[in-house]
Short mmCIF file of C-alpha atoms and ligand atoms in Angstrom, two decimals:
data_model
loop_
_atom_site.label_atom_id
_atom_site.label_comp_id
_atom_site.label_asym_id
_atom_site.label_seq_id
_atom_site.Cartn_x
_atom_site.Cartn_y
_atom_site.Cartn_z
CA MET A 1 8.37 17.56 9.66
CA SER A 2 8.66 18.75 6.00
CA ARG A 3 11.62 20.03 4.60
CA LEU A 4 8.96 21.08 1.45
CA PRO A 5 8.98 23.14 -0.24
CA PHE A 6 12.45 21.58 -1.26
CA ASN A 7 13.74 23.11 -4.62
CA GLN A 8 14.07 26.64 -3.13
CA GLY A 9 17.63 28.53 -4.93
CA GLN A 10 17.47 26.21 -7.48
CA PRO A 11 15.72 26.94 -10.51
CA ALA A 12 12.06 25.86 -11.46
CA PHE A 13 12.23 24.08 -14.11
CA VAL A 14 14.81 21.88 -15.61
CA PRO A 15 14.96 19.69 -19.14
CA LEU A 16 13.02 16.08 -18.84
CA SER A 17 16.38 14.02 -18.69
CA THR A 18 15.28 11.32 -17.18
CA TYR A 19 12.28 10.11 -19.96
CA GLN A 20 13.32 7.04 -22.27
CA ARG A 21 11.79 6.72 -26.00
CA TYR A 22 11.57 3.52 -27.23
CA PRO A 23 11.05 1.96 -30.98
CA GLU A 24 7.40 0.98 -31.32
CA ALA A 25 8.32 -2.68 -31.41
CA GLU A 26 10.06 -2.31 -27.97
CA MET A 27 7.45 -0.65 -26.02
CA VAL A 28 4.76 -3.37 -27.52
CA GLU A 29 6.95 -5.71 -25.92
CA ARG A 30 7.52 -4.06 -22.33
CA SER A 31 4.67 -3.34 -22.00
CA ARG A 32 3.30 -7.07 -22.94
CA ALA A 33 6.42 -8.11 -20.31
CA PHE A 34 5.12 -5.89 -17.46
CA TYR A 35 1.80 -7.44 -17.77
CA ALA A 36 3.30 -10.44 -17.48
CA ASP A 37 4.95 -9.80 -14.39
CA ILE A 38 2.50 -8.03 -12.59
CA ARG A 39 -1.08 -9.96 -13.16
CA ARG A 40 1.16 -13.33 -11.57
CA ARG A 41 0.17 -10.60 -8.10
CA LYS A 42 -2.11 -12.44 -5.92
CA THR A 43 -3.18 -11.15 -2.66
CA VAL A 44 -1.53 -13.28 0.08
CA ARG A 45 -2.92 -14.33 2.86
CA GLU A 46 -0.59 -16.93 4.33
CA PHE A 47 2.91 -15.48 5.23
CA THR A 48 6.48 -17.60 6.53
CA SER A 49 8.28 -15.23 9.35
CA GLN A 50 11.15 -15.43 6.87
CA PRO A 51 13.56 -12.75 7.20
CA VAL A 52 13.38 -10.34 4.82
CA PRO A 53 16.59 -8.06 2.77
CA ARG A 54 15.30 -4.11 4.72
CA GLU A 55 16.80 -2.48 1.79
CA VAL A 56 14.36 -4.55 -0.11
CA ILE A 57 11.47 -2.29 1.17
CA GLU A 58 13.64 0.48 1.77
CA ASN A 59 14.30 0.43 -2.13
CA ALA A 60 10.50 -0.53 -2.61
CA LEU A 61 9.33 2.48 -0.74
CA ARG A 62 11.76 5.22 -2.59
CA ALA A 63 9.81 4.04 -5.37
CA ALA A 64 6.04 4.82 -3.82
CA GLY A 65 7.91 7.38 -2.90
CA THR A 66 8.54 8.88 -6.93
CA ALA A 67 4.69 8.32 -7.01
CA PRO A 68 2.43 11.68 -8.16
CA SER A 69 0.40 13.71 -6.03
CA GLY A 70 -1.58 16.81 -5.69
CA ALA A 71 0.87 20.15 -6.63
CA ASN A 72 3.45 16.90 -4.57
CA HIS A 73 3.09 17.65 -1.90
CA GLN A 74 3.74 13.60 -1.25
CA PRO A 75 0.93 14.12 1.68
CA TRP A 76 2.50 10.05 2.87
CA HIS A 77 4.14 8.87 5.24
CA PHE A 78 4.96 4.57 6.06
CA ALA A 79 5.45 3.26 9.04
CA VAL A 80 7.47 0.09 8.48
CA VAL A 81 6.84 -2.73 11.53
CA SER A 82 9.02 -5.85 12.04
CA ASP A 83 9.00 -5.28 15.84
CA PRO A 84 7.87 -8.39 16.90
CA GLU A 85 6.05 -7.42 20.48
CA LEU A 86 4.37 -3.85 17.95
CA LYS A 87 3.55 -6.33 15.61
CA ARG A 88 0.92 -8.47 18.47
CA LYS A 89 -0.07 -5.43 19.65
CA ILE A 90 -1.53 -4.84 16.07
CA ARG A 91 -2.12 -8.31 15.34
CA GLN A 92 -4.53 -7.41 18.34
CA GLY A 93 -5.93 -4.10 17.37
CA ALA A 94 -6.83 -5.42 13.96
CA GLU A 95 -8.83 -8.94 15.42
CA ALA A 96 -10.40 -6.30 18.23
CA GLU A 97 -11.59 -4.52 15.08
CA GLU A 98 -13.01 -7.01 12.80
CA ARG A 99 -13.83 -9.41 15.33
CA GLU A 100 -17.37 -6.69 14.95
CA PHE A 101 -16.83 -6.51 11.67
CA TYR A 102 -17.52 -9.73 10.84
CA THR A 103 -20.24 -10.03 13.72
CA HIS A 104 -21.97 -7.00 13.80
CA ARG A 105 -20.91 -4.01 11.92
CA ALA A 106 -20.58 -6.22 8.66
CA PRO A 107 -23.97 -5.66 6.11
CA GLN A 108 -24.93 -9.61 5.11
CA GLU A 109 -24.66 -8.89 1.99
CA TRP A 110 -20.64 -7.15 2.47
CA LYS A 111 -20.04 -10.69 4.43
CA ASP A 112 -21.64 -12.52 1.37
CA ALA A 113 -18.95 -10.25 -0.66
CA LEU A 114 -16.09 -11.31 0.93
CA ALA A 115 -17.17 -15.65 1.14
CA PRO A 116 -15.41 -16.24 -2.00
CA LEU A 117 -12.18 -14.52 -0.19
CA GLY A 118 -12.82 -17.12 2.79
CA THR A 119 -11.51 -14.67 5.52
CA ASP A 120 -12.39 -13.93 8.76
CA ALA A 121 -11.40 -11.56 11.99
CA ASP A 122 -8.53 -14.15 12.71
CA LYS A 123 -5.44 -12.21 11.74
CA PRO A 124 -3.03 -14.79 12.27
CA PHE A 125 0.00 -12.76 9.20
CA LEU A 126 -0.26 -9.82 11.10
CA GLU A 127 2.30 -11.24 13.35
CA THR A 128 3.38 -14.05 10.83
CA ALA A 129 4.40 -12.11 8.02
CA PRO A 130 8.35 -10.21 9.00
CA TYR A 131 7.11 -6.68 7.85
CA LEU A 132 3.68 -4.51 8.06
CA ILE A 133 3.74 -0.51 6.17
CA ALA A 134 1.48 1.04 7.60
CA ILE A 135 0.35 3.97 4.63
CA PHE A 136 -1.22 7.42 6.78
CA GLY A 137 -2.06 10.23 4.01
CA GLN A 138 -1.33 13.26 5.67
CA LYS A 139 -3.90 15.71 5.70
CA LYS A 140 -1.59 18.61 5.60
CA THR A 141 2.11 19.29 5.73
CA VAL A 142 4.23 20.95 8.80
CA LEU A 143 7.10 22.38 7.39
CA ASP A 144 9.97 22.82 10.04
CA ASP A 145 9.55 26.60 10.98
CA GLY A 146 6.24 24.62 12.07
CA SER A 147 4.09 26.50 9.61
CA GLU A 148 1.20 24.13 7.88
CA LEU A 149 0.10 23.67 3.82
CA LYS A 150 -3.05 22.12 2.78
CA ASN A 151 -2.24 18.76 1.31
CA TYR A 152 -4.47 18.05 -2.06
CA TYR A 153 -6.15 14.53 -3.33
CA VAL A 154 -4.75 13.02 -0.33
CA PRO A 155 -6.48 9.92 -1.45
CA GLU A 156 -5.47 9.81 -4.63
CA SER A 157 -2.35 10.58 -4.07
CA VAL A 158 -1.80 7.48 -1.03
CA SER A 159 -3.31 5.58 -3.05
CA ILE A 160 -1.28 5.30 -6.96
CA ALA A 161 1.43 5.58 -3.76
CA ALA A 162 0.46 2.30 -2.47
CA GLY A 163 -0.10 1.02 -6.08
CA PHE A 164 3.62 1.68 -6.70
CA LEU A 165 4.46 0.06 -3.55
CA ILE A 166 2.87 -3.02 -4.33
CA ALA A 167 3.74 -3.37 -8.09
CA ALA A 168 7.84 -2.79 -6.47
CA LEU A 169 7.66 -5.21 -3.43
CA HIS A 170 6.17 -7.61 -6.63
CA HIS A 171 9.00 -7.17 -8.70
CA ALA A 172 11.25 -8.29 -5.87
CA GLY A 173 9.76 -11.08 -5.57
CA LEU A 174 7.09 -10.42 -1.97
CA ALA A 175 4.27 -11.26 -1.55
CA THR A 176 1.29 -8.53 0.42
CA LEU A 177 -1.55 -7.96 1.29
CA THR A 178 -3.75 -4.69 1.86
CA HIS A 179 -5.24 -5.17 4.44
CA THR A 180 -7.74 -2.34 5.57
CA PRO A 181 -9.06 -3.21 9.49
CA SER A 182 -12.04 -0.63 9.77
CA PRO A 183 -11.47 1.35 11.36
CA MET A 184 -7.63 2.32 11.50
CA ASN A 185 -6.72 4.66 14.00
CA PHE A 186 -5.58 2.07 16.84
CA LEU A 187 -2.66 2.72 14.42
CA ASN A 188 -2.12 6.26 15.35
CA GLN A 189 -2.10 5.79 18.71
CA LEU A 190 0.55 2.15 18.49
CA LEU A 191 2.59 4.42 15.65
CA ALA A 192 2.59 6.82 17.68
CA ARG A 193 1.18 9.56 14.33
CA PRO A 194 -0.32 13.19 14.88
CA ALA A 195 -4.11 13.52 14.43
CA HIS A 196 -3.64 15.17 10.96
CA GLU A 197 -2.41 10.83 9.72
CA LYS A 198 -5.63 9.02 8.47
CA PRO A 199 -4.19 4.81 8.55
CA TYR A 200 -5.08 3.92 4.59
CA ILE A 201 -3.88 0.33 4.67
CA LEU A 202 -2.04 -1.90 6.37
CA LEU A 203 0.55 -3.85 4.03
CA VAL A 204 1.87 -7.16 4.95
CA ALA A 205 4.69 -7.98 3.06
CA GLY A 206 7.15 -10.91 3.02
CA TYR A 207 7.09 -14.18 1.25
CA PRO A 208 3.77 -16.97 0.43
CA ALA A 209 3.82 -19.85 3.45
CA SER A 210 5.20 -22.94 0.80
CA ASP A 211 1.58 -24.24 0.83
CA CYS A 212 -0.05 -20.79 0.90
CA MET A 213 -3.95 -21.12 -0.78
CA VAL A 214 -5.24 -18.39 -3.25
CA PRO A 215 -8.79 -17.60 -3.48
CA ASN A 216 -9.48 -18.74 -7.18
CA ILE A 217 -10.60 -15.98 -8.18
CA GLY A 218 -9.81 -13.64 -11.48
CA LYS A 219 -9.58 -10.10 -13.34
CA LYS A 220 -12.02 -9.00 -15.45
CA PRO A 221 -10.88 -9.15 -19.32
CA LEU A 222 -10.41 -5.58 -20.93
CA GLU A 223 -13.29 -5.61 -23.28
CA GLU A 224 -14.28 -5.10 -19.46
CA ILE A 225 -12.37 -2.61 -18.21
CA ALA A 226 -12.13 -0.32 -21.35
CA SER A 227 -14.07 1.31 -23.91
CA PHE A 228 -12.03 3.66 -26.83
CA TYR A 229 -13.40 6.11 -28.20
N1 IYR B 301 -11.42 -5.41 6.90
C1 IYR B 301 -11.61 -7.01 6.54
C2 IYR B 301 -12.47 -6.94 5.50
C3 IYR B 301 -12.31 -6.90 3.66
C4 IYR B 301 -13.21 -6.21 2.93
C5 IYR B 301 -12.99 -6.16 1.99
I1 IYR B 301 -13.13 -5.05 0.85
C6 IYR B 301 -12.29 -6.80 1.66
O1 IYR B 301 -11.84 -6.93 -0.14
C7 IYR B 301 -11.05 -7.93 2.24
C8 IYR B 301 -11.84 -8.15 3.59
C9 IYR B 301 -10.63 -7.76 6.92
O2 IYR B 301 -9.82 -7.75 6.49
O3 IYR B 301 -11.14 -9.51 6.84
#
């Protein structure tokens, strides 16, 4: 159910009042500071079970919900799991798929590509970490009156929102893992999400284990990822 379209009875356009322009030197400094902060983010696969304030998760989800989306339909749903029994079931479902993946489905080339990450079919972090956030994309929006709207650019919209969420959780001081057991439809069943919602990412969030190790991998330099015309 959704309250879209939500601007009924309000003006169609309003002045841009939220934009903030900075002097150039300040812009450069802000861009540097943001890069310095976000480059510290590493995907983590070892978490502590230490609880995280729910408000941090809620605010990070609010931030994710500000992402741009096709026709502003906001075609996403975030199913937040902290219940230990549900986490256990999600781990079971994910590990069943991962065992298939690692023993049958994945071609050798794919397994070779994953070797530097040291991943395998065991996913204990799905029970250890305090929060699992299953990110769903909605193929359609069901309005309060039962009518339906088609959604547009769903994968793009969901991915942008997921990026906002990962950045927001990092900014707050939490570590994340973008986990993608495949296929993920077991999440629809466990979380009672409708068939028109497709799970995209199972985001694991919490504090990294004190002895947490991460792959010694780097990011491509600017020259390799961008060209200026
Ligand atoms: N989903 C599996 C395999 C995996 C695939 C990719 I591509 C990764 O970047 C990492 C893992 C798993 O989570 O182990």
